[in-house]
Coordinates of C-alpha atoms in Angstrom, one line a residue:
Chain A
M1 CA -33.1 -24.9 -105.2
R2 CA -33.0 -22.3 -102.0
M3 CA -31.0 -19.3 -102.4
S4 CA -29.3 -17.8 -99.4
M5 CA -31.5 -15.1 -98.0
L6 CA -29.2 -13.2 -95.6
E7 CA -25.4 -13.2 -96.3
L8 CA -23.0 -11.5 -94.2
R9 CA -19.0 -10.9 -95.8
D10 CA -16.0 -10.0 -93.8
V11 CA -18.2 -8.0 -91.5
S12 CA -15.9 -5.9 -88.7
V13 CA -16.9 -3.6 -86.1
S14 CA -14.6 -1.5 -84.2
Y15 CA -15.0 1.0 -81.0
G16 CA -12.2 3.3 -81.7
Q17 CA -8.6 1.4 -81.8
K18 CA -10.4 -1.8 -80.2
K19 CA -11.7 -4.6 -82.7
I20 CA -14.7 -5.9 -81.2
V21 CA -15.9 -7.9 -84.3
E22 CA -13.5 -9.2 -87.1
N23 CA -14.4 -10.5 -90.4
V24 CA -17.2 -12.5 -89.6
S25 CA -19.3 -13.9 -92.8
F26 CA -22.2 -16.3 -92.9
S27 CA -25.2 -17.1 -95.0
L28 CA -28.4 -17.6 -93.8
E29 CA -31.3 -19.9 -96.1
E30 CA -34.9 -18.5 -95.7
G31 CA -37.0 -20.2 -93.2
H32 CA -33.8 -20.8 -91.0
W33 CA -32.7 -20.1 -87.8
L34 CA -29.2 -19.3 -87.1
M35 CA -28.1 -19.6 -83.4
I36 CA -25.1 -17.2 -82.4
I37 CA -23.5 -18.2 -79.1
G38 CA -20.1 -17.6 -77.4
P39 CA -18.9 -16.6 -74.2
N40 CA -19.4 -13.1 -72.5
G41 CA -17.8 -10.3 -74.3
A42 CA -17.0 -12.1 -77.3
G43 CA -19.1 -9.4 -79.4
K44 CA -22.3 -11.3 -80.2
T45 CA -24.4 -8.0 -79.3
T46 CA -22.1 -5.8 -81.4
L47 CA -22.4 -8.8 -84.4
V48 CA -26.2 -8.8 -84.3
K49 CA -26.7 -4.8 -83.9
S50 CA -24.4 -4.5 -87.1
I51 CA -26.8 -6.7 -89.1
A52 CA -29.5 -4.5 -87.8
Q53 CA -27.4 -1.5 -89.0
A54 CA -27.3 -0.3 -85.3
V55 CA -23.8 0.3 -85.2
P56 CA -21.2 1.2 -88.1
Y57 CA -19.5 -1.7 -89.7
T58 CA -17.3 -2.7 -92.5
G59 CA -17.9 -5.2 -94.8
D60 CA -21.5 -6.0 -96.1
V61 CA -24.8 -7.2 -95.1
L62 CA -26.5 -8.4 -98.3
L63 CA -30.4 -9.2 -97.9
D64 CA -31.3 -11.4 -101.4
G65 CA -28.3 -9.9 -102.8
Q66 CA -29.1 -6.5 -102.1
N67 CA -26.8 -4.1 -99.7
V68 CA -28.7 -3.4 -96.4
R69 CA -26.7 -0.3 -96.0
K70 CA -28.2 1.2 -99.0
L71 CA -31.5 0.9 -98.1
P72 CA -33.2 4.3 -96.3
P73 CA -34.6 3.6 -92.7
G74 CA -38.3 3.1 -93.5
Q75 CA -37.7 0.7 -96.1
R76 CA -34.9 -1.7 -93.6
A77 CA -37.3 -1.7 -91.1
L78 CA -39.8 -3.6 -93.2
E79 CA -36.9 -6.0 -93.9
I80 CA -35.1 -6.3 -90.8
G81 CA -36.1 -5.8 -86.9
I82 CA -34.3 -6.1 -83.9
L83 CA -35.3 -7.0 -80.2
S84 CA -32.7 -5.5 -78.0
Q85 CA -31.3 -6.8 -74.9
T86 CA -32.3 -3.9 -72.3
H87 CA -35.0 -1.6 -72.4
H88 CA -35.5 1.4 -70.3
I89 CA -38.6 3.1 -70.5
D90 CA -38.9 6.8 -68.7
Y91 CA -42.5 7.9 -69.7
G92 CA -45.9 6.3 -68.9
F93 CA -47.0 5.3 -72.2
R94 CA -49.8 2.6 -72.7
V95 CA -48.6 -0.9 -73.5
E96 CA -50.9 -1.0 -76.8
E97 CA -49.4 2.7 -77.8
V98 CA -45.7 1.3 -77.4
V99 CA -46.7 -2.3 -79.5
R100 CA -48.2 0.3 -82.2
M101 CA -45.2 1.8 -83.0
G102 CA -43.8 -0.9 -84.5
R103 CA -46.2 0.1 -87.4
Y104 CA -44.4 3.3 -88.2
A105 CA -43.0 2.2 -91.3
H106 CA -46.0 0.7 -92.6
E107 CA -47.6 4.1 -91.9
R108 CA -44.8 6.1 -93.5
S109 CA -44.4 3.8 -96.7
S110 CA -45.5 5.2 -100.0
G111 CA -48.9 6.3 -101.2
N112 CA -49.7 7.9 -98.1
G113 CA -48.9 11.6 -98.8
L114 CA -47.3 14.2 -96.5
W115 CA -49.7 13.7 -93.7
G116 CA -50.4 10.0 -94.4
R117 CA -50.9 7.7 -90.9
R118 CA -53.4 5.2 -92.8
D119 CA -52.6 2.1 -92.2
P120 CA -55.3 -0.5 -93.0
G121 CA -53.8 -3.6 -91.0
G122 CA -52.8 -1.7 -88.4
D123 CA -55.4 -2.4 -85.7
A124 CA -55.4 -5.9 -86.8
A125 CA -51.7 -6.5 -86.4
V126 CA -52.0 -4.8 -83.0
Q127 CA -54.7 -6.5 -81.4
R128 CA -53.2 -9.9 -82.9
A129 CA -49.5 -9.2 -81.6
L130 CA -51.3 -8.4 -78.2
E131 CA -53.0 -11.5 -78.2
R132 CA -50.3 -14.2 -79.1
T133 CA -47.7 -12.3 -76.4
G134 CA -50.3 -12.8 -73.6
L135 CA -50.6 -9.0 -73.3
K136 CA -54.2 -8.3 -74.1
E137 CA -54.9 -7.6 -70.4
L138 CA -52.6 -5.5 -70.1
A139 CA -53.1 -3.2 -73.3
S140 CA -54.0 -0.1 -71.6
C141 CA -51.6 -0.3 -68.5
S142 CA -48.7 2.1 -68.1
V143 CA -45.6 0.6 -69.1
L144 CA -43.7 1.8 -66.1
T145 CA -45.9 -0.9 -64.3
L146 CA -44.4 -3.7 -66.4
S147 CA -42.2 -6.3 -65.0
G148 CA -39.0 -7.3 -67.0
G149 CA -40.9 -10.1 -68.7
E150 CA -43.7 -8.2 -70.0
M151 CA -41.6 -5.4 -71.1
Q152 CA -39.7 -8.0 -72.9
R153 CA -42.8 -9.5 -74.4
M154 CA -44.2 -6.1 -75.1
F155 CA -40.8 -5.3 -77.6
F156 CA -41.3 -8.7 -79.2
A157 CA -45.3 -7.8 -79.9
Q158 CA -43.8 -4.3 -81.3
L159 CA -41.8 -6.3 -83.4
L160 CA -44.1 -8.9 -84.7
V161 CA -46.0 -5.9 -85.6
Q162 CA -43.5 -4.4 -87.5
D163 CA -43.5 -7.6 -89.5
P164 CA -40.0 -7.5 -90.6
R165 CA -38.8 -10.7 -93.1
I166 CA -35.7 -11.0 -90.6
L167 CA -35.7 -11.1 -86.6
I168 CA -32.8 -10.4 -85.3
L169 CA -33.3 -11.5 -81.5
D170 CA -30.3 -10.5 -78.9
E171 CA -31.2 -12.8 -76.1
P172 CA -34.6 -13.0 -76.3
M173 CA -35.3 -15.4 -73.2
N174 CA -34.0 -12.6 -70.9
H175 CA -36.3 -12.0 -67.8
L176 CA -38.4 -14.7 -69.3
D177 CA -39.9 -17.6 -67.2
P178 CA -39.8 -21.2 -68.6
E179 CA -43.7 -20.8 -69.4
Y180 CA -43.2 -17.8 -71.8
Q181 CA -39.4 -19.1 -72.7
M182 CA -41.4 -22.0 -74.4
Q183 CA -44.2 -19.9 -75.5
L184 CA -41.8 -17.5 -77.3
I185 CA -39.8 -20.6 -78.8
S186 CA -43.2 -21.9 -80.2
L187 CA -44.2 -17.9 -81.4
I188 CA -40.7 -17.6 -83.3
R189 CA -41.2 -21.5 -85.0
D190 CA -44.8 -20.8 -85.9
W191 CA -43.5 -17.1 -87.2
L192 CA -41.2 -19.0 -89.5
E193 CA -43.5 -21.6 -90.8
E194 CA -46.2 -18.9 -91.5
G195 CA -43.3 -17.4 -94.0
K196 CA -42.7 -20.8 -95.7
E197 CA -46.6 -21.4 -96.4
Q198 CA -46.8 -17.6 -97.5
D199 CA -43.9 -18.8 -100.0
R200 CA -45.8 -21.9 -101.1
K201 CA -49.2 -20.2 -101.6
E202 CA -47.9 -17.1 -103.6
G203 CA -44.9 -18.9 -105.2
Q204 CA -42.7 -15.9 -104.7
I205 CA -39.1 -15.6 -102.6
G206 CA -40.0 -11.9 -101.6
R207 CA -41.6 -12.4 -98.3
S208 CA -39.7 -15.5 -97.1
R209 CA -38.3 -15.1 -93.5
A210 CA -35.6 -16.1 -91.4
V211 CA -34.3 -15.6 -87.7
V212 CA -30.9 -14.8 -86.1
S213 CA -30.8 -15.0 -82.3
V214 CA -28.0 -14.5 -79.8
M215 CA -28.7 -17.4 -77.3
H216 CA -26.9 -18.3 -73.9
D217 CA -28.7 -21.4 -73.3
L218 CA -27.0 -24.0 -75.3
T219 CA -29.3 -26.5 -74.9
M220 CA -32.1 -24.6 -76.5
A221 CA -30.0 -23.5 -79.4
R222 CA -29.0 -27.0 -80.0
A223 CA -32.6 -28.1 -80.0
Y224 CA -34.4 -25.2 -82.0
G225 CA -31.6 -23.8 -84.4
D226 CA -30.7 -24.8 -87.8
E227 CA -27.4 -23.8 -87.6
A228 CA -24.9 -21.8 -85.3
L229 CA -22.0 -19.6 -85.4
L230 CA -19.8 -19.7 -82.3
L231 CA -17.9 -16.2 -81.6
S232 CA -14.9 -15.9 -79.4
K233 CA -13.2 -12.9 -78.7
G234 CA -15.0 -11.2 -82.3
H235 CA -13.4 -14.4 -84.5
T236 CA -15.6 -16.9 -86.0
A237 CA -14.4 -20.2 -83.9
A238 CA -17.0 -22.5 -85.6
Y239 CA -19.7 -22.3 -88.0
G240 CA -22.0 -24.6 -89.5
S241 CA -25.0 -27.0 -88.7
V242 CA -26.0 -27.0 -85.1
R243 CA -24.9 -30.3 -84.7
E244 CA -21.2 -29.8 -86.0
V245 CA -20.8 -26.5 -83.7
L246 CA -22.4 -27.5 -80.6
S247 CA -19.9 -30.6 -80.0
R248 CA -18.6 -31.3 -76.7
K249 CA -15.0 -30.7 -77.8
T250 CA -15.6 -27.2 -79.6
L251 CA -17.8 -25.8 -76.9
A252 CA -15.1 -26.7 -74.4
K253 CA -12.2 -25.2 -76.1
V254 CA -14.2 -21.8 -76.0
Y255 CA -15.8 -22.4 -73.0
H256 CA -12.7 -23.4 -71.2
T257 CA -14.8 -26.2 -69.3
D258 CA -16.7 -29.0 -70.3
V259 CA -20.2 -27.2 -70.7
I260 CA -22.1 -30.3 -72.1
G261 CA -20.9 -32.6 -69.5
W262 CA -21.9 -30.0 -66.6
Q263 CA -25.4 -30.0 -68.3
K264 CA -25.7 -33.4 -68.3
E265 CA -24.7 -33.6 -64.6
M266 CA -27.1 -31.0 -63.7
M267 CA -30.2 -32.6 -65.6
E268 CA -29.5 -36.0 -63.5
Y269 CA -31.1 -34.4 -60.5
F270 CA -34.5 -34.6 -61.9
E271 CA -34.5 -38.2 -63.2
Chain B
M1 CA -56.1 16.4 -61.1
I2 CA -55.4 13.2 -62.7
L3 CA -58.0 12.7 -65.5
M4 CA -56.7 9.6 -67.3
K5 CA -55.1 7.5 -64.6
K6 CA -56.7 5.0 -62.1
Q7 CA -55.5 2.6 -60.1
G8 CA -56.4 -0.7 -61.6
R9 CA -56.2 -4.3 -60.2
S10 CA -52.8 -5.2 -59.1
N11 CA -51.8 -1.6 -58.6
R12 CA -51.5 -1.1 -61.9
T13 CA -51.8 2.4 -63.3
V14 CA -54.4 2.1 -65.9
Y15 CA -55.3 4.4 -68.6
E16 CA -59.2 5.3 -69.5
R17 CA -60.2 6.8 -72.5
F18 CA -59.3 10.2 -73.8
P19 CA -62.1 12.4 -73.3
A20 CA -63.4 13.8 -76.2
G21 CA -64.5 17.3 -74.7
F22 CA -60.7 17.8 -74.0
Y23 CA -59.9 20.3 -76.6
P24 CA -63.0 22.2 -76.7
A25 CA -62.5 22.6 -72.9
A26 CA -58.8 24.0 -73.4
V27 CA -60.0 26.4 -76.0
L28 CA -63.0 27.7 -73.9
F29 CA -60.5 28.1 -70.6
T30 CA -57.7 29.7 -72.8
F31 CA -60.3 32.0 -73.9
L32 CA -61.6 33.0 -70.3
V33 CA -58.0 33.5 -69.1
F34 CA -57.5 35.7 -71.9
C35 CA -60.4 37.6 -71.3
L36 CA -59.3 37.9 -67.4
C37 CA -55.6 38.9 -68.0
V38 CA -57.1 42.0 -70.5
G39 CA -59.6 43.4 -68.1
A40 CA -57.3 43.1 -64.9
G41 CA -54.5 45.3 -64.0
S42 CA -53.8 48.7 -62.5
V43 CA -56.9 49.9 -64.1
A44 CA -59.6 47.3 -63.5
I45 CA -62.4 46.9 -66.1
S46 CA -65.2 44.7 -65.6
P47 CA -65.5 41.2 -67.7
A48 CA -68.6 42.2 -69.5
H49 CA -67.1 45.5 -70.5
T50 CA -63.8 44.0 -71.7
I51 CA -65.8 41.4 -74.0
R52 CA -68.1 44.3 -75.4
I53 CA -64.9 46.4 -76.2
L54 CA -63.1 43.5 -77.9
W55 CA -66.4 42.4 -79.7
S56 CA -66.9 45.9 -81.0
A57 CA -63.1 46.2 -82.1
L58 CA -63.2 43.0 -83.7
V59 CA -66.3 44.2 -85.5
R60 CA -64.6 47.1 -86.7
T61 CA -61.6 45.3 -87.8
L62 CA -63.7 42.6 -89.7
T63 CA -66.1 45.4 -91.4
G64 CA -63.5 47.6 -92.2
S65 CA -65.3 50.8 -90.8
G66 CA -63.2 52.9 -88.6
Q67 CA -59.7 53.1 -88.9
G68 CA -59.0 49.4 -88.1
L69 CA -58.0 48.3 -84.8
L70 CA -56.1 50.9 -83.2
G71 CA -57.9 54.0 -85.0
A72 CA -60.9 55.9 -83.5
V73 CA -60.7 54.7 -79.8
P74 CA -64.2 55.7 -78.2
D75 CA -62.7 56.1 -74.3
T76 CA -60.0 55.3 -72.2
A77 CA -61.1 51.9 -71.2
S78 CA -60.7 51.0 -74.9
A79 CA -57.4 52.5 -75.4
I80 CA -55.8 50.6 -72.6
I81 CA -57.4 47.5 -73.8
L82 CA -56.7 48.0 -77.3
S83 CA -53.1 49.2 -77.4
V84 CA -51.8 48.1 -74.3
R85 CA -53.0 45.1 -72.9
V86 CA -54.6 42.9 -75.9
P87 CA -51.0 42.9 -77.6
R88 CA -49.4 42.1 -74.2
V89 CA -51.7 39.1 -73.5
L90 CA -51.4 38.0 -76.8
C91 CA -47.5 37.9 -76.7
A92 CA -47.7 36.2 -73.5
A93 CA -49.9 33.7 -74.8
L94 CA -47.9 33.0 -77.9
S95 CA -44.9 33.2 -76.2
G96 CA -45.8 30.7 -73.7
A97 CA -47.4 28.4 -75.9
S98 CA -43.8 28.6 -77.9
L99 CA -42.0 27.8 -75.1
S100 CA -43.9 25.0 -73.5
L101 CA -44.0 22.9 -76.9
C102 CA -40.2 23.6 -77.4
G103 CA -40.1 22.1 -73.9
A104 CA -42.6 19.2 -74.4
V105 CA -40.4 18.5 -77.8
M106 CA -37.2 18.7 -76.2
Q107 CA -38.3 16.4 -73.4
G108 CA -39.1 13.7 -76.0
L109 CA -36.5 14.0 -78.6
L110 CA -33.8 13.5 -75.6
K111 CA -35.8 11.3 -73.5
N112 CA -35.1 13.5 -70.4
P113 CA -38.0 15.2 -68.1
L114 CA -35.4 18.0 -67.2
A115 CA -35.0 19.2 -70.7
D116 CA -35.9 22.9 -71.7
G117 CA -34.8 26.0 -73.3
S118 CA -33.8 27.5 -70.1
T119 CA -31.8 24.2 -68.6
L120 CA -30.3 23.1 -72.1
G121 CA -28.8 26.9 -72.3
V122 CA -30.5 27.4 -75.5
S123 CA -32.3 30.7 -74.1
S124 CA -28.9 31.8 -72.9
G125 CA -27.6 31.4 -76.1
A126 CA -30.3 33.2 -77.7
S127 CA -30.4 36.0 -75.6
L128 CA -26.5 36.5 -76.3
G129 CA -27.3 36.4 -80.3
A130 CA -29.9 39.2 -79.7
A131 CA -27.6 41.2 -77.1
L132 CA -24.7 41.4 -79.7
A133 CA -27.1 42.3 -82.3
I134 CA -28.4 45.5 -79.7
T135 CA -24.9 46.2 -79.0
L136 CA -23.2 46.0 -82.1
G137 CA -26.0 47.6 -84.0
I138 CA -26.4 44.7 -86.5
T139 CA -29.4 44.9 -88.7
I140 CA -30.7 43.0 -91.6
H141 CA -32.6 44.4 -94.3
G142 CA -35.2 43.0 -96.1
T143 CA -36.8 40.7 -93.8
L144 CA -40.0 40.8 -91.6
W145 CA -37.6 39.9 -88.7
S146 CA -35.4 42.4 -86.8
G147 CA -31.8 41.7 -86.7
A148 CA -31.6 40.7 -83.3
T149 CA -34.9 38.1 -83.7
L150 CA -32.3 36.4 -86.6
M151 CA -29.4 36.6 -84.5
A152 CA -31.2 35.1 -81.6
M153 CA -32.3 32.4 -83.8
L154 CA -29.0 31.6 -85.2
T155 CA -27.2 31.6 -81.7
A156 CA -29.6 29.6 -80.4
F157 CA -29.4 26.8 -82.6
L158 CA -25.4 27.1 -82.6
S159 CA -25.6 26.8 -78.6
M160 CA -28.1 24.0 -78.9
I161 CA -25.5 22.0 -81.4
F162 CA -22.7 22.8 -79.2
I163 CA -24.4 21.4 -76.0
L164 CA -25.8 18.4 -77.4
S165 CA -22.2 17.6 -79.4
L166 CA -20.2 18.1 -76.3
A167 CA -22.9 15.7 -74.3
Y168 CA -22.8 13.2 -76.8
R169 CA -19.0 13.3 -76.7
L170 CA -18.8 13.0 -72.7
D171 CA -21.7 10.2 -72.6
R172 CA -23.4 8.7 -75.6
S173 CA -26.8 8.0 -74.0
L174 CA -27.2 11.8 -73.3
S175 CA -27.7 11.4 -69.6
T176 CA -30.1 13.9 -67.6
N177 CA -26.9 14.7 -65.1
T178 CA -24.4 15.5 -68.3
I179 CA -27.3 17.7 -70.4
I180 CA -28.2 19.5 -67.3
L181 CA -24.8 20.4 -65.8
L182 CA -23.3 21.4 -69.5
G183 CA -26.3 23.6 -69.8
I184 CA -26.0 25.5 -66.4
I185 CA -22.2 25.7 -67.4
F186 CA -23.1 26.9 -70.7
S187 CA -25.9 29.6 -69.1
M188 CA -23.0 31.1 -66.8
F189 CA -20.7 31.3 -69.2
I190 CA -22.8 33.3 -71.6
S191 CA -24.2 35.4 -68.8
S192 CA -20.4 36.6 -67.8
V193 CA -20.1 37.4 -72.0
I194 CA -23.4 39.3 -71.8
S195 CA -22.3 41.2 -68.2
L196 CA -19.1 42.2 -70.5
L197 CA -21.4 43.6 -73.0
I198 CA -23.3 45.5 -71.0
I199 CA -20.1 46.9 -69.5
F200 CA -19.2 48.1 -72.4
A201 CA -22.5 49.6 -73.7
S202 CA -23.9 51.0 -70.6
E203 CA -26.2 53.2 -71.9
K204 CA -28.2 50.4 -72.6
I205 CA -28.0 48.6 -69.4
R206 CA -31.7 49.1 -67.9
T207 CA -33.1 47.4 -71.1
Y208 CA -30.6 44.9 -71.0
T209 CA -31.3 43.8 -67.3
F210 CA -35.0 44.1 -67.7
W211 CA -34.8 42.1 -70.9
T212 CA -32.7 39.4 -69.5
L213 CA -35.0 38.7 -66.8
G214 CA -37.8 38.3 -69.1
S215 CA -40.6 40.7 -69.4
L216 CA -43.6 41.0 -71.6
A217 CA -43.9 44.7 -71.0
G218 CA -44.2 47.4 -73.8
T219 CA -44.4 44.5 -76.7
N220 CA -47.0 45.7 -79.4
Y221 CA -49.1 44.3 -82.4
R222 CA -45.8 43.6 -84.7
N223 CA -44.6 41.4 -81.8
V224 CA -47.7 39.3 -81.8
L225 CA -47.5 39.0 -85.7
T226 CA -43.5 37.8 -85.5
L227 CA -44.8 35.6 -82.7
L228 CA -48.0 34.1 -84.3
I229 CA -45.7 33.3 -87.6
A230 CA -43.0 31.5 -85.9
L231 CA -45.3 29.4 -84.0
V232 CA -47.6 28.7 -87.0
I233 CA -44.5 27.6 -88.8
C234 CA -42.3 25.5 -86.4
G235 CA -45.7 24.4 -84.7
A236 CA -46.6 22.8 -87.8
V237 CA -43.3 21.2 -88.3
L238 CA -43.1 19.9 -84.7
M239 CA -46.6 18.9 -84.6
R240 CA -45.9 16.7 -87.7
Y241 CA -43.3 14.8 -85.9
A242 CA -45.2 13.7 -83.0
A243 CA -45.2 10.2 -83.8
E244 CA -41.2 10.4 -84.1
L245 CA -40.9 12.3 -80.9
N246 CA -43.2 9.0 -79.4
A247 CA -40.3 6.8 -80.6
Y248 CA -37.8 9.0 -79.6
S249 CA -39.0 8.9 -75.9
I250 CA -38.7 5.4 -75.8
G251 CA -35.3 5.2 -76.9
E252 CA -33.0 6.5 -79.9
E253 CA -32.2 2.8 -80.5
N254 CA -35.6 1.8 -80.9
A255 CA -37.0 4.6 -83.2
A256 CA -34.1 3.7 -85.3
N257 CA -35.2 0.1 -85.3
I258 CA -38.9 1.0 -86.3
G259 CA -37.7 2.8 -89.4
V260 CA -37.4 6.4 -87.8
N261 CA -34.7 8.5 -90.1
I262 CA -33.2 9.4 -86.8
R263 CA -30.4 11.8 -87.7
R264 CA -32.6 13.6 -90.3
V265 CA -35.8 13.8 -87.8
R266 CA -33.4 15.3 -85.1
L267 CA -31.8 17.9 -87.1
V268 CA -35.3 19.3 -88.2
I269 CA -36.6 19.4 -84.8
L270 CA -33.7 21.0 -83.5
I271 CA -33.6 23.7 -86.2
A272 CA -37.4 24.3 -85.5
V273 CA -37.2 24.5 -81.5
S274 CA -34.0 26.6 -81.6
S275 CA -35.8 29.3 -84.4
L276 CA -38.7 29.2 -82.3
I277 CA -37.1 29.4 -78.9
G278 CA -34.7 32.4 -80.8
V279 CA -37.9 34.4 -81.7
C280 CA -39.3 34.0 -78.4
V281 CA -36.0 35.4 -76.5
S282 CA -35.8 38.2 -79.0
I283 CA -39.1 39.5 -78.0
S284 CA -39.8 38.9 -74.2
G285 CA -36.0 37.8 -73.0
T286 CA -35.5 34.5 -70.9
I287 CA -38.3 33.5 -69.4
G288 CA -37.3 30.3 -67.8
F289 CA -38.7 27.0 -66.4
V290 CA -42.3 27.9 -68.8
G291 CA -41.5 24.5 -71.1
L292 CA -40.4 22.8 -68.1
V293 CA -43.6 23.0 -66.0
T294 CA -46.5 23.1 -68.3
P295 CA -45.6 20.0 -70.3
H296 CA -44.8 18.1 -66.8
I297 CA -48.5 18.9 -65.7
M298 CA -50.0 17.9 -69.2
R299 CA -48.3 14.8 -68.9
M300 CA -49.8 13.9 -65.7
L301 CA -53.3 14.9 -66.9
I302 CA -53.1 13.3 -70.3
G303 CA -50.3 10.5 -70.9
P304 CA -46.8 11.2 -72.9
N305 CA -48.5 10.4 -76.2
H306 CA -47.0 13.4 -78.3
K307 CA -50.1 13.4 -80.6
R308 CA -52.1 14.6 -77.8
L309 CA -49.5 16.4 -75.4
L310 CA -47.9 18.7 -77.9
P311 CA -51.2 20.2 -78.6
A312 CA -52.2 20.1 -74.8
S313 CA -48.9 21.7 -74.2
L314 CA -49.7 25.0 -76.3
F315 CA -53.0 25.5 -74.6
G316 CA -51.3 25.1 -71.0
G317 CA -48.2 27.1 -72.2
A318 CA -50.5 30.1 -73.0
V319 CA -52.8 29.8 -69.9
F320 CA -49.6 29.5 -67.6
L321 CA -47.9 32.3 -69.0
M322 CA -50.7 34.7 -69.4
L323 CA -51.4 34.4 -65.8
T324 CA -47.8 34.5 -64.6
D325 CA -47.5 37.7 -66.5
L326 CA -50.9 39.3 -64.8
L327 CA -49.4 38.1 -61.4
S328 CA -46.3 40.3 -62.4
R329 CA -48.3 43.0 -63.3
V330 CA -50.4 43.5 -60.2
I331 CA -48.7 41.4 -57.3
C332 CA -46.6 45.0 -56.6
N333 CA -48.8 47.2 -58.0
P334 CA -47.9 49.9 -59.2
L335 CA -44.5 48.4 -59.4
E336 CA -44.0 45.8 -62.3
L337 CA -41.8 42.5 -61.8
P338 CA -40.5 41.2 -65.0
V339 CA -42.6 37.7 -65.4
G340 CA -39.0 35.9 -65.3
V341 CA -39.1 36.2 -61.9
I342 CA -42.2 34.8 -61.3
T343 CA -41.9 31.9 -63.5
S344 CA -38.5 31.1 -62.3
F345 CA -40.1 31.1 -58.7
V346 CA -42.8 28.7 -59.7
G347 CA -40.4 26.8 -62.0
A348 CA -37.7 25.9 -59.5
P349 CA -39.2 24.2 -57.0
V350 CA -41.0 22.0 -59.5
F351 CA -37.7 21.3 -61.4
T352 CA -36.6 20.1 -58.2
Y353 CA -39.4 17.8 -57.9
I354 CA -39.2 16.4 -61.3
F355 CA -35.2 15.8 -60.8
Y356 CA -36.1 14.0 -57.3
R357 CA -38.7 11.9 -58.7
T358 CA -36.4 10.9 -62.0
R359 CA -33.5 10.1 -59.4
S360 CA -35.6 8.3 -57.2
G361 CA -37.6 6.3 -59.7
R362 CA -34.3 4.5 -61.0
E363 CA -32.7 1.8 -59.7

């Protein structure tokens, strides 16, 4: 019997008087990928930020039944990690240095003492993440010289190195060309599979994994997601399996156009 | 000039390995500048003679013979060096190192290459505290620090909190313009308050004027000890947060994501920085732009990683202020300029240059 790994209960976020997200609830099983979709300004980014504890919210975010709000920052980083939508860097760090920053929580976890920076798995993890994201050649380049897509991959590599159990991805396909979009998709799917394998091997539920991502591309959401949550003006318009949520009728209502019909029409040009 | 960077293929900046000899070279260079600054002045003493005097003083102190460092000085040259120049140059080195360290830390913490004690208004805040302590005759018994030092540390911290919280209210991203503008307005306000104090306590007007311009004249071994203790304590705290400062300089949101306790770390860093700036200001007045110029040069030399940038800024700041202090002593000899005049003279163009670069680099 699979238990739900991540659960949101009545999460609401408001900036001042304005309510951005209102009473959103969902539960996510281990090994699953939840797609958060919806029109511009629906509150998707704010919702995922609240899961990552980056904005103040009301309601509860539970991880294996435990309230995430009560975790100290270092421990939270080992459980939940977020890839932001925009990045702006002012100083010329090396790509490798930025990726390694993802190990912060591991370097500071218990047993390392006051000056402890020991992190036995660090070097291997950094090298592996650089390889998987295709940044090996750029490892010692200044981040100021990176393109938007390279920057996005660098922060994804940082997230891989951080090795949380839940990946929160805010429009991960941003800035990426189709080749890297495909690579990222397979990276995320491999990452989820690895979690399931570890589970089977060790017979423990502790290190299972799940992904929550904001997606604008509905085709991708339909193809790779397990569940979907459709947001509209901060409210849950639909929630369930991708098959149910991403139906032509539901989408047409929220987006005010026949989105699926339009996409089909475009695909015809390739026939 | 550029030690670590080279243009790679496809026009990217690629870093070379950090040279292992950097720190030994920095220590040696700092020592040589120290000897130069102790030897040079209105009475010139040859480098060999200077080193001989320093060495014999060191031996006397360590072996405990004679009456320590200041006892029984054999000749005038020794007297000038040991009782006037050494404490002064040491104060210059320690203040320079402290101010430069604080600048490097603030620039990382606020992700803002123009942050510095003087541009943030923290130095002004500290000088208000010290000015108040002197006019009102505030003394605090039972501590090593004088009333002026403690008041300077306190007002430095309060003004930093005041400026940053105001900046946060205006604009959550703490953009360069907001902070610098607020810092300048705050400094102007504080200087008008200090002017008022001067008017009501006119008998101390000369001390004030000289002191607010920043000067290392008349510093003694007690000041050296005060600075040394402050730098060791605050420096150790700040160096320990090098990894966190790297995270902040990528962005606060990213720092929070990788697990930095952003509120607590920020508070500890702000307390350490304002204490250190407070001590410096209470001893040598507001010496502007040291914390802006040296970290910037060091970042160009060895890159922005704070694990290396902070120690390098210590050496750079020490050398920079020793040399500018030397200039202030000899440039209009026998007239002595306040060192703050020289640092601002160098610092203002550098500030403009960095500001120009950060502005044109964006968008």
